Every structure is written in structure tokens, then in C-alpha cells.
């Protein structure tokens, strides 16, 4: 029997294994781990740039989260489908090309359907390309796993990122502008003299809010950095 | 004089880290020791000073609406701006590769200290960010180069300052949940507050 035949036989044997349930425990963990215990922002320290830059108001933050989830999921899927075809030496450029294409799609979509939002987010949509979460997941997960698992991983990381930046944005908008989704909440309850804090609108507020959020999150999950 | 001012503005007022939050990932990850921070900072200055003018040429002669008229007058209506992201990132990735090979050939000592950081730089948002901001700001090529150098040097200063603080911080009692990233975020916030002092300076 030739070597090739044995390889084929081996592959057949692998395929005969019973199929994993559609939502097995392992797969559930792929989605839920990045939400708290393995959060991309607070634990892995990835994707901080955009977490800080777009979080002045909730609305652009929501758009940004949706864009990032879209890009992570599809980049993970595409790279996972191509993972056996990509030569190791040029994999970074291949990954960047895939991500850049997806980000261009998002950017053109925003330009066409929501031009105001496109103006607000400005260069930060383009900077999703260099968002470390996207590249990190492609390198660490999609290059070594099957497409379906990669989609789940993308969803998990995307939502882990989204809830952190939405929380940061919530506090920054509430304390900095006294509003939520541009709805003046303090005026509505009759507190018209609410002192808005200029530092929260500024970059410093972002650093401090995120720092405190990381503190709370890590104290809860018991993660300690050495 | 205007050229000099643009560089100064990039270093202090429009600092990449404190005003635009760009390059935060490597800023936080590689700032544990002054020595490594110095290496990364130097590599960023180097790559930024090279990629911003190259991307300027690309934007001016290929991507901008009507930019291709230097080939033929009939290309006036062609607008390739939608290719901006892919082209810029391709330029950055290949420039980084090129710089890496040149340094390896010319100065093995410098390569030894910069070596591991160069591939990291391709995905540093500060690099892509500067090129995108350069387009918005409508500079000419000399101003663009000066802007690239300025924003690189601003990053260099910020990362060295943070690394120096973190080296001292090792001897402090920090609550365990705040150790590492948490306290670094708060310190960055305070440093940003200090950098705010430059905002009133009109250049």
C-alpha cells in the first residue's frame, strides 16, 4: 500500500467520528469565555485604541460595535476557510488584505446609508483594520480551527468587545454630556443644573473609566497580572 | 517654519497616544521596561517618517479623484478612494518588511534591538492612523513627512515616559485587581492630563 493510500485512509477514519452536537459545551464556552473570563479588552489587552476613541457617545459606539462584530466574524470565517492554503511566511499580509476588504465594505456601507455617522467615526472605521482583536483572533484561532467554530469564536470576542465599550460609553455620555443616546436624561427628571464633567468627554475620562472598569471586572473574575 | 510647527504640534498637542488614542495596544504591552520601549519607539519613528510620505504620493497620484490625469487626461473622472484602506495597509506592511531587511543588512546591532518590534508595527494603529489623518489634513509632501516624524516622536516620548513610571511602580503596593493594565490605564489618564497643558499653545 502506498503512503498516499494510508493518508487517505486516515482521513476517512477521522471523518467517521460521531459529529459534535451543534451547540456542545465546548462550543458554548468558545462564545461565553471572551465575555468575562477571557475578555479581549480587560484581560487580553487588545483593541484598546477604538475602545477609547469612539466612546464619547453611545450611538457611534453602537455602530462601531456592530461593525467590529461583523468584521471579526467574517474575517474569522474567511481565514478559517483558507487556512490550509495560506503560506506561513505571508500570512500577515493575507490576513490584512481580507480584513481591509471587509472594513472597506463597512466603510462604503456607512458612507451610503448613514453619512452623518460616517463623518463622526471618521478615520476610526478604517482603523478597525489594525484593531488587534481582529488580527489576534485570526492568528490565534481561525488559522487552526474549523469555520463553524471560528464563527462562534468571532461572535464571542466581538460581543466581549462590544459590551465593554458600550459600558464605557454609557458612563462617559452620562457624566460628560448628561444624556443617554442623546436623550437629556437629567433635564427630563427635572435636574437642569446637572454639572457635566468636561474631562469625561476628553481622552482622560476614557482612560479613567476604562481603568476602573478593568479593576471591577478583574476583581470579580479574580484575574491577577504579574 | 510651518513645517517645524507641524512636527511640534504632532509631538505635543496632537499626541498620537493622548489625543487620538492610537497605538495603544503596543503602548500598553511593550512599556514594561524602558529599554524595550526605547526600541519600539525608535522603530515607530522610523517607519512613520517613511510611510506617511509614501502614502501621500499614493494618495496624490493614484487614489484621489482625478489623480490619474498625469497618465491621460481622460482619467479625470476616476475616483479610487475606496481602495485607500487596502493600498495604505499594503504599503505599510511592505515598507515594514523592507525596512526590516535593510536594517538587517546595514546594521545588525540596530536590527538586534529593533528586530522583534518591526513586524508588530505593521498592525500598530498609529501608523495607519497617521496616514489617514494626513489625508484629512491636506498637507503637501514636506509637511506630510514632518507630520509623520512628529507623530512618531510623540509616540516615542509617551511610551518611554510610561515605561519609566512602570519600572518604578514595581515597588508600589497596588490592589491586586488593579495590577498591570488597570493601574497603567489610570496613569495614562494622568499623563494625558499633563499633556493637556500644551493645548493652549497656538502654533
CSV table of C-alpha atoms in Angstrom, one decimal:
chain,number,residue,atom,x,y,z
A,1,UNK,CA,0.0,0.0,0.0
A,2,UNK,CA,1.4,3.4,-0.9
A,3,UNK,CA,1.9,6.2,1.6
A,4,UNK,CA,-0.8,8.2,-0.1
A,5,UNK,CA,-3.3,5.5,0.4
A,6,UNK,CA,-2.6,5.3,4.2
A,7,UNK,CA,-3.1,9.1,4.4
A,8,UNK,CA,-6.4,8.9,2.6
A,9,UNK,CA,-7.5,6.0,4.9
A,10,UNK,CA,-6.5,8.0,8.0
A,11,UNK,CA,-8.6,11.0,6.8
A,12,UNK,CA,-11.6,8.7,6.2
A,13,UNK,CA,-11.2,7.4,9.7
A,14,UNK,CA,-11.2,10.9,11.2
A,15,UNK,CA,-14.4,11.7,9.3
A,16,UNK,CA,-16.2,8.7,10.7
A,17,UNK,CA,-16.1,10.1,14.3
A,18,UNK,CA,-19.6,11.0,15.6
A,19,UNK,CA,-20.5,14.6,14.7
A,20,UNK,CA,-20.2,17.0,17.6
A,21,UNK,CA,-23.6,18.5,18.7
A,22,UNK,CA,-24.4,21.8,17.1
A,23,UNK,CA,-24.1,23.6,20.4
A,24,UNK,CA,-21.9,21.4,22.5
A,25,UNK,CA,-20.4,22.5,25.8
A,26,UNK,CA,-17.0,23.2,24.3
A,27,UNK,CA,-18.7,25.4,21.6
A,28,UNK,CA,-20.7,27.3,24.2
A,29,UNK,CA,-17.5,28.0,26.1
A,30,UNK,CA,-16.0,29.4,22.9
A,31,UNK,CA,-18.7,32.0,22.9
A,32,UNK,CA,-19.0,32.8,26.6
A,33,UNK,CA,-15.4,32.8,27.7
A,34,UNK,CA,-14.5,36.1,25.9
A,35,UNK,CA,-17.5,37.8,27.6
A,36,UNK,CA,-15.9,37.7,31.0
A,37,UNK,CA,-13.0,35.4,32.0
A,38,UNK,CA,-11.1,35.9,28.8
A,39,UNK,CA,-12.4,39.3,27.7
A,40,UNK,CA,-10.4,40.8,24.8
A,41,UNK,CA,-10.2,44.2,26.3
A,42,UNK,CA,-9.9,43.8,30.1
A,43,UNK,CA,-7.9,40.6,30.2
A,44,UNK,CA,-6.1,40.2,26.9
A,45,UNK,CA,-5.4,44.0,26.5
A,46,UNK,CA,-6.4,44.1,22.8
A,47,UNK,CA,-8.3,46.6,20.8
A,48,UNK,CA,-7.9,49.4,23.3
A,49,UNK,CA,-7.5,52.2,20.7
A,50,UNK,CA,-11.0,52.2,19.3
A,51,UNK,CA,-12.4,51.3,22.8
A,52,UNK,CA,-11.3,54.8,23.9
A,53,UNK,CA,-11.6,56.8,20.7
A,54,UNK,CA,-15.3,56.3,19.8
A,55,UNK,CA,-16.8,56.1,23.3
A,56,UNK,CA,-17.7,59.7,23.8
A,57,UNK,CA,-21.4,59.0,22.9
A,58,UNK,CA,-23.4,55.8,22.9
A,59,UNK,CA,-24.7,56.0,19.3
A,60,UNK,CA,-21.3,55.9,17.5
A,61,UNK,CA,-20.2,53.3,19.9
A,62,UNK,CA,-23.1,51.0,19.0
A,63,UNK,CA,-22.3,51.4,15.3
A,64,UNK,CA,-18.7,50.7,16.0
A,65,UNK,CA,-19.5,47.5,17.9
A,66,UNK,CA,-21.7,46.2,15.1
A,67,UNK,CA,-19.0,47.0,12.6
A,68,UNK,CA,-16.4,45.2,14.6
A,69,UNK,CA,-18.6,42.1,15.2
A,70,UNK,CA,-19.3,41.9,11.5
A,71,UNK,CA,-15.6,42.2,10.6
A,72,UNK,CA,-14.4,39.7,13.2
A,73,UNK,CA,-17.0,37.1,12.3
A,74,UNK,CA,-16.5,37.3,8.6
A,75,UNK,CA,-12.7,37.6,8.8
A,76,UNK,CA,-12.6,34.5,11.0
A,77,UNK,CA,-14.8,32.6,8.6
A,78,UNK,CA,-12.8,33.5,5.5
A,79,UNK,CA,-9.4,32.9,7.0
A,80,UNK,CA,-10.6,29.7,8.5
A,81,UNK,CA,-11.8,28.5,5.1
A,82,UNK,CA,-8.4,29.4,3.6
A,83,UNK,CA,-6.3,28.3,6.5
A,84,UNK,CA,-4.7,25.4,4.7
A,85,UNK,CA,-3.9,27.4,1.6
A,86,UNK,CA,-2.1,30.3,3.2
A,87,UNK,CA,1.7,30.0,3.2
A,88,UNK,CA,3.1,30.7,6.7
A,89,UNK,CA,5.5,33.5,5.7
A,90,UNK,CA,3.0,35.8,4.1
A,91,UNK,CA,0.0,35.1,6.4
A,92,UNK,CA,0.0,38.5,8.0
A,93,UNK,CA,-0.4,40.2,4.6
A,94,UNK,CA,-3.1,37.8,3.6
A,95,UNK,CA,-5.0,38.4,6.8
A,96,UNK,CA,-4.6,42.2,6.5
A,97,UNK,CA,-5.9,42.0,2.9
A,98,UNK,CA,-9.0,40.1,4.0
A,99,UNK,CA,-9.7,42.4,6.9
A,100,UNK,CA,-9.1,45.5,4.8
A,101,UNK,CA,-11.6,44.3,2.3
A,102,UNK,CA,-14.2,43.8,4.9
A,103,UNK,CA,-13.5,47.1,6.5
A,104,UNK,CA,-13.8,48.8,3.1
A,105,UNK,CA,-17.3,47.2,2.8
A,106,UNK,CA,-18.3,48.5,6.2
A,107,UNK,CA,-17.0,52.0,5.4
A,108,UNK,CA,-18.7,52.2,2.0
A,109,UNK,CA,-21.9,50.9,3.5
A,110,UNK,CA,-21.8,53.7,6.2
A,111,UNK,CA,-21.0,56.3,3.6
A,112,UNK,CA,-24.0,55.3,1.5
A,113,UNK,CA,-26.7,54.7,4.2
A,114,UNK,CA,-25.5,56.8,7.2
A,115,UNK,CA,-23.3,59.6,6.1
A,116,UNK,CA,-23.5,61.5,9.4
A,117,UNK,CA,-22.3,58.5,11.3
A,118,UNK,CA,-19.5,58.1,8.7
A,119,UNK,CA,-18.4,61.6,9.4
A,120,UNK,CA,-18.5,61.1,13.2
A,121,UNK,CA,-16.5,57.9,13.2
A,122,UNK,CA,-14.1,59.3,10.6
A,123,UNK,CA,-10.8,57.5,10.4
A,124,UNK,CA,-11.7,55.1,13.2
A,125,UNK,CA,-13.7,52.9,10.9
A,126,UNK,CA,-10.5,52.4,8.8
A,127,UNK,CA,-8.6,51.7,12.0
A,128,UNK,CA,-10.7,48.5,12.5
A,129,UNK,CA,-8.1,47.0,10.1
A,130,UNK,CA,-5.4,47.4,12.8
A,131,UNK,CA,-7.7,46.5,15.7
A,132,UNK,CA,-5.6,44.0,17.5
A,133,UNK,CA,-8.6,41.9,18.4
A,134,UNK,CA,-9.3,41.0,14.8
A,135,UNK,CA,-5.7,40.2,14.0
A,136,UNK,CA,-5.3,38.4,17.3
A,137,UNK,CA,-8.3,36.1,16.7
A,138,UNK,CA,-7.2,35.3,13.2
A,139,UNK,CA,-3.7,34.4,14.3
A,140,UNK,CA,-4.7,32.5,17.4
A,141,UNK,CA,-7.9,30.8,16.4
A,142,UNK,CA,-9.0,31.0,12.8
A,143,UNK,CA,-5.7,29.8,11.5
A,144,UNK,CA,-6.1,26.5,13.4
A,145,UNK,CA,-9.8,25.8,13.6
A,146,UNK,CA,-12.8,24.8,11.5
A,147,UNK,CA,-15.1,27.5,10.0
A,148,UNK,CA,-18.1,27.0,12.3
A,149,UNK,CA,-16.0,27.1,15.5
A,150,UNK,CA,-14.3,30.2,14.1
A,151,UNK,CA,-17.6,32.0,13.6
A,152,UNK,CA,-18.6,31.2,17.2
A,153,UNK,CA,-15.2,32.5,18.4
A,154,UNK,CA,-15.7,35.7,16.4
A,155,UNK,CA,-19.1,36.2,17.9
A,156,UNK,CA,-17.7,35.7,21.4
A,157,UNK,CA,-14.8,38.1,21.0
A,158,UNK,CA,-17.0,40.6,19.2
A,159,UNK,CA,-19.6,40.7,21.9
A,160,UNK,CA,-16.9,40.7,24.6
A,161,UNK,CA,-15.5,43.8,23.0
A,162,UNK,CA,-19.0,45.3,22.4
A,163,UNK,CA,-20.2,45.2,26.0
A,164,UNK,CA,-17.1,46.8,27.4
A,165,UNK,CA,-17.1,49.7,25.0
A,166,UNK,CA,-20.8,50.2,25.4
A,167,UNK,CA,-20.4,50.3,29.2
A,168,UNK,CA,-17.5,52.8,28.9
A,169,UNK,CA,-19.6,54.9,26.5
A,170,UNK,CA,-22.6,54.8,28.8
A,171,UNK,CA,-20.7,56.4,31.7
A,172,UNK,CA,-18.8,58.8,29.5
A,173,UNK,CA,-22.0,60.1,27.9
A,174,UNK,CA,-24.0,60.1,31.1
A,175,UNK,CA,-21.4,62.1,33.1
A,176,UNK,CA,-19.8,64.1,30.2
A,177,UNK,CA,-22.9,65.2,28.4
A,178,UNK,CA,-25.7,64.3,30.8
A,179,UNK,CA,-27.5,62.2,28.2
A,180,UNK,CA,-28.1,58.7,27.0
A,181,UNK,CA,-28.4,58.1,23.3
A,182,UNK,CA,-28.6,61.9,23.0
A,183,UNK,CA,-31.7,61.9,25.3
A,184,UNK,CA,-31.1,64.5,28.0
A,185,UNK,CA,-31.8,62.3,31.0
A,186,UNK,CA,-31.1,64.8,33.7
A,187,UNK,CA,-33.3,67.5,32.2
A,188,UNK,CA,-36.1,65.0,31.8
A,189,UNK,CA,-36.2,64.3,35.5
A,190,UNK,CA,-36.1,68.0,36.3
A,191,UNK,CA,-32.4,68.3,37.3
A,192,UNK,CA,-31.5,71.1,34.9
A,193,UNK,CA,-28.3,72.2,36.7
A,194,UNK,CA,-26.6,68.8,36.4
A,195,UNK,CA,-22.8,69.6,36.3
A,196,UNK,CA,-21.5,67.9,33.2
A,197,UNK,CA,-17.9,66.8,33.5
A,198,UNK,CA,-15.7,68.1,30.7
A,199,UNK,CA,-13.0,65.5,31.5
A,200,UNK,CA,-15.3,62.7,30.6
A,201,UNK,CA,-15.7,64.0,27.1
A,202,UNK,CA,-12.0,64.3,26.9
A,203,UNK,CA,-9.5,61.4,26.5
A,204,UNK,CA,-8.7,61.4,30.2
A,205,UNK,CA,-12.2,60.4,31.1
A,206,UNK,CA,-11.9,57.4,28.8
A,207,UNK,CA,-8.6,56.2,30.4
A,208,UNK,CA,-10.0,56.6,33.9
A,209,UNK,CA,-13.4,54.9,33.2
A,210,UNK,CA,-11.8,52.0,31.4
A,211,UNK,CA,-9.2,51.7,34.2
A,212,UNK,CA,-11.9,51.5,36.9
A,213,UNK,CA,-14.0,49.1,34.7
A,214,UNK,CA,-10.9,46.8,34.4
A,215,UNK,CA,-10.4,47.0,38.2
A,216,UNK,CA,-14.0,45.9,38.8
A,217,UNK,CA,-14.0,43.2,36.2
A,218,UNK,CA,-10.7,41.7,37.3
A,219,UNK,CA,-11.7,41.8,41.0
A,220,UNK,CA,-14.8,39.8,40.1
A,221,UNK,CA,-13.1,37.3,37.9
A,222,UNK,CA,-10.1,37.0,40.2
A,223,UNK,CA,-7.6,37.6,37.5
A,224,UNK,CA,-4.3,39.0,38.7
A,225,UNK,CA,-1.5,40.2,36.4
A,226,UNK,CA,2.1,39.7,37.5
B,1,UNK,CA,8.7,77.5,9.9
B,2,UNK,CA,5.3,76.0,9.2
B,3,UNK,CA,7.0,72.6,8.7
B,4,UNK,CA,8.7,72.8,12.0
B,5,UNK,CA,5.4,73.8,13.7
B,6,UNK,CA,3.6,70.8,12.2
B,7,UNK,CA,6.1,68.4,13.7
B,8,UNK,CA,5.9,70.2,17.1
B,9,UNK,CA,2.1,70.0,17.0
B,10,UNK,CA,2.3,66.3,16.2
B,11,UNK,CA,4.6,65.7,19.2
B,12,UNK,CA,2.9,67.6,21.9
B,13,UNK,CA,-0.6,68.9,21.1
B,14,UNK,CA,-2.0,66.2,18.7
B,15,UNK,CA,0.0,63.4,20.5
B,16,UNK,CA,-0.9,60.1,19.0
B,17,UNK,CA,-1.5,58.4,22.4
B,18,UNK,CA,-3.1,61.2,24.5
B,19,UNK,CA,-5.1,63.0,21.9
B,20,UNK,CA,-6.1,60.2,19.4
B,21,UNK,CA,-5.5,57.0,21.5
B,22,UNK,CA,-3.7,55.4,18.6
B,23,UNK,CA,-1.1,52.7,19.0
B,24,UNK,CA,-2.5,51.9,22.5
B,25,UNK,CA,-2.0,48.1,22.2
B,26,UNK,CA,1.7,48.2,21.8
B,27,UNK,CA,1.9,51.3,24.1
B,28,UNK,CA,0.5,49.2,26.9
B,29,UNK,CA,2.1,45.8,26.0
B,30,UNK,CA,5.7,46.9,25.4
B,31,UNK,CA,6.1,49.5,28.2
B,32,UNK,CA,7.3,47.3,31.0
B,33,UNK,CA,10.9,48.2,30.5
B,34,UNK,CA,12.5,51.4,29.3
B,35,UNK,CA,14.9,49.6,27.1
B,36,UNK,CA,12.3,47.7,25.1
B,37,UNK,CA,10.1,50.8,25.0
B,38,UNK,CA,13.0,52.7,23.5
B,39,UNK,CA,13.5,50.1,20.8
B,40,UNK,CA,9.8,50.1,19.8
B,41,UNK,CA,9.6,53.9,19.9
B,42,UNK,CA,12.6,54.2,17.6
B,43,UNK,CA,11.1,51.7,15.2
B,44,UNK,CA,7.8,53.6,15.2
B,45,UNK,CA,9.5,57.0,14.4
B,46,UNK,CA,11.5,55.3,11.6
B,47,UNK,CA,8.5,53.6,10.0
B,48,UNK,CA,6.2,56.6,10.3
B,49,UNK,CA,8.7,59.0,8.8
B,50,UNK,CA,8.9,56.7,5.8
B,51,UNK,CA,5.3,55.5,5.3
B,52,UNK,CA,3.5,58.9,5.6
B,53,UNK,CA,5.2,60.5,2.6
B,54,UNK,CA,4.9,57.3,0.5
B,55,UNK,CA,1.2,57.1,1.3
B,56,UNK,CA,1.0,60.8,0.4
B,57,UNK,CA,2.4,60.1,-3.0
B,58,UNK,CA,0.0,57.2,-3.4
B,59,UNK,CA,-3.0,59.4,-2.4
B,60,UNK,CA,-1.9,62.3,-4.6
B,61,UNK,CA,-1.1,60.4,-7.8
B,62,UNK,CA,-3.2,57.3,-7.7
B,63,UNK,CA,-6.2,57.3,-5.3
B,64,UNK,CA,-7.6,60.9,-5.2
B,65,UNK,CA,-10.4,61.8,-7.5
B,66,UNK,CA,-8.9,62.8,-10.8
B,67,UNK,CA,-5.4,61.9,-9.6
B,68,UNK,CA,-4.7,59.7,-12.6
B,69,UNK,CA,-4.7,62.6,-15.0
B,70,UNK,CA,-0.9,62.5,-15.1
B,71,UNK,CA,-1.3,59.4,-17.2
B,72,UNK,CA,-4.0,60.5,-19.5
B,73,UNK,CA,-6.5,63.4,-19.5
B,74,UNK,CA,-9.4,61.1,-20.0
B,75,UNK,CA,-8.9,59.5,-16.5
B,76,UNK,CA,-10.2,62.7,-14.9
B,77,UNK,CA,-13.5,61.1,-13.5
B,78,UNK,CA,-11.8,58.1,-11.9
B,79,UNK,CA,-12.1,58.1,-8.1
B,80,UNK,CA,-10.2,55.2,-6.4
B,81,UNK,CA,-10.6,56.5,-2.9
B,82,UNK,CA,-12.4,53.3,-1.9
B,83,UNK,CA,-9.2,51.4,-2.3
B,84,UNK,CA,-7.5,53.7,0.3
B,85,UNK,CA,-7.5,51.2,3.2
B,86,UNK,CA,-6.2,48.3,1.2
B,87,UNK,CA,-3.5,50.3,-0.5
B,88,UNK,CA,-2.3,52.0,2.7
B,89,UNK,CA,-2.1,48.9,4.7
B,90,UNK,CA,-0.3,47.1,1.8
B,91,UNK,CA,2.2,49.9,1.7
B,92,UNK,CA,2.7,49.8,5.4
B,93,UNK,CA,3.1,46.0,5.5
B,94,UNK,CA,5.6,46.0,2.7
B,95,UNK,CA,7.5,49.1,4.0
B,96,UNK,CA,7.9,47.4,7.3
B,97,UNK,CA,9.2,44.3,5.6
B,98,UNK,CA,11.6,46.4,3.5
B,99,UNK,CA,12.9,48.4,6.5
B,100,UNK,CA,13.4,45.2,8.3
B,101,UNK,CA,15.6,43.8,5.5
B,102,UNK,CA,17.6,47.0,5.1
B,103,UNK,CA,18.3,47.3,8.8
B,104,UNK,CA,19.3,43.7,9.0
B,105,UNK,CA,21.8,44.2,6.1
B,106,UNK,CA,23.2,47.6,7.2
B,107,UNK,CA,23.3,47.5,10.9
B,108,UNK,CA,23.0,44.1,12.7
B,109,UNK,CA,23.3,45.9,16.1
B,110,UNK,CA,20.3,48.1,15.4
B,111,UNK,CA,18.4,45.1,14.0
B,112,UNK,CA,19.1,43.2,17.2
B,113,UNK,CA,17.4,45.9,19.2
B,114,UNK,CA,14.6,46.7,16.8
B,115,UNK,CA,14.2,43.3,15.2
B,116,UNK,CA,11.3,41.8,17.1
B,117,UNK,CA,9.3,45.0,17.1
B,118,UNK,CA,9.3,45.6,13.4
B,119,UNK,CA,6.7,43.0,12.4
B,120,UNK,CA,4.5,44.3,15.3
B,121,UNK,CA,4.5,47.7,13.8
B,122,UNK,CA,2.5,46.7,10.7
B,123,UNK,CA,-0.5,46.3,12.9
B,124,UNK,CA,0.1,49.4,15.0
B,125,UNK,CA,-2.9,51.7,14.6
B,126,UNK,CA,-0.7,54.8,15.0
B,127,UNK,CA,1.0,54.0,11.6
B,128,UNK,CA,-2.3,53.6,9.6
B,129,UNK,CA,-3.9,56.4,11.6
B,130,UNK,CA,-1.2,59.0,10.7
B,131,UNK,CA,-1.7,58.2,7.1
B,132,UNK,CA,-5.4,58.5,7.3
B,133,UNK,CA,-5.2,61.8,9.2
B,134,UNK,CA,-2.6,63.1,6.8
B,135,UNK,CA,-5.2,62.7,4.0
B,136,UNK,CA,-7.8,64.7,6.0
B,137,UNK,CA,-5.3,67.5,6.8
B,138,UNK,CA,-4.4,68.3,3.2
B,139,UNK,CA,-0.7,68.6,3.6
B,140,UNK,CA,2.0,68.9,0.9
B,141,UNK,CA,4.7,66.3,0.8
B,142,UNK,CA,7.2,68.1,3.1
B,143,UNK,CA,4.5,68.9,5.6
B,144,UNK,CA,3.4,65.2,5.4
B,145,UNK,CA,6.9,64.0,6.2
B,146,UNK,CA,7.2,66.4,9.1
B,147,UNK,CA,3.8,65.3,10.4
B,148,UNK,CA,4.9,61.6,10.1
B,149,UNK,CA,8.1,62.3,12.1
B,150,UNK,CA,6.2,64.4,14.7
B,151,UNK,CA,3.6,61.9,15.4
B,152,UNK,CA,6.2,59.1,15.6
B,153,UNK,CA,8.3,61.1,18.0
B,154,UNK,CA,5.2,61.9,20.2
B,155,UNK,CA,4.6,58.2,20.5
B,156,UNK,CA,8.3,57.7,21.3
B,157,UNK,CA,8.2,60.2,24.1
B,158,UNK,CA,4.9,58.9,25.6
B,159,UNK,CA,6.0,55.2,25.6
B,160,UNK,CA,9.4,56.0,27.3
B,161,UNK,CA,7.7,58.1,29.9
B,162,UNK,CA,5.2,55.4,30.7
B,163,UNK,CA,7.9,52.7,30.8
B,164,UNK,CA,9.9,54.7,33.3
B,165,UNK,CA,6.9,55.2,35.5
B,166,UNK,CA,6.0,51.5,35.3
B,167,UNK,CA,9.6,50.5,36.3
B,168,UNK,CA,9.2,52.5,39.5
B,169,UNK,CA,5.7,51.1,40.0
B,170,UNK,CA,7.0,47.6,40.6
B,171,UNK,CA,7.9,48.7,44.1
B,172,UNK,CA,4.5,50.1,45.0
B,173,UNK,CA,1.6,48.4,46.7
B,174,UNK,CA,-1.2,48.2,44.1
B,175,UNK,CA,-4.5,46.5,44.8
B,176,UNK,CA,-4.3,43.1,43.1
B,177,UNK,CA,-7.3,43.7,40.7
B,178,UNK,CA,-5.7,46.9,39.6
B,179,UNK,CA,-2.2,45.5,38.9
B,180,UNK,CA,-0.9,45.7,35.4
B,181,UNK,CA,-3.4,47.0,32.9
B,182,UNK,CA,-5.7,48.8,35.4
B,183,UNK,CA,-3.2,51.0,37.0
B,184,UNK,CA,-1.5,51.6,33.7
B,185,UNK,CA,-4.8,53.0,32.3
B,186,UNK,CA,-5.1,55.4,35.3
B,187,UNK,CA,-1.5,56.5,34.9
B,188,UNK,CA,-2.0,57.1,31.2
B,189,UNK,CA,-5.0,59.2,32.1
B,190,UNK,CA,-3.0,61.3,34.5
B,191,UNK,CA,-0.2,61.7,31.9
B,192,UNK,CA,-2.8,62.8,29.4
B,193,UNK,CA,-3.9,65.4,31.8
B,194,UNK,CA,-0.4,66.7,31.9
B,195,UNK,CA,-0.2,66.8,28.1
B,196,UNK,CA,-3.4,68.8,28.1
B,197,UNK,CA,-1.2,71.8,29.2
B,198,UNK,CA,0.1,72.1,25.7
B,199,UNK,CA,-3.3,72.6,24.2
B,200,UNK,CA,-3.3,76.4,24.8
B,201,UNK,CA,-0.2,76.9,22.8
B,202,UNK,CA,-1.1,78.3,19.4
B,203,UNK,CA,1.4,77.2,16.7
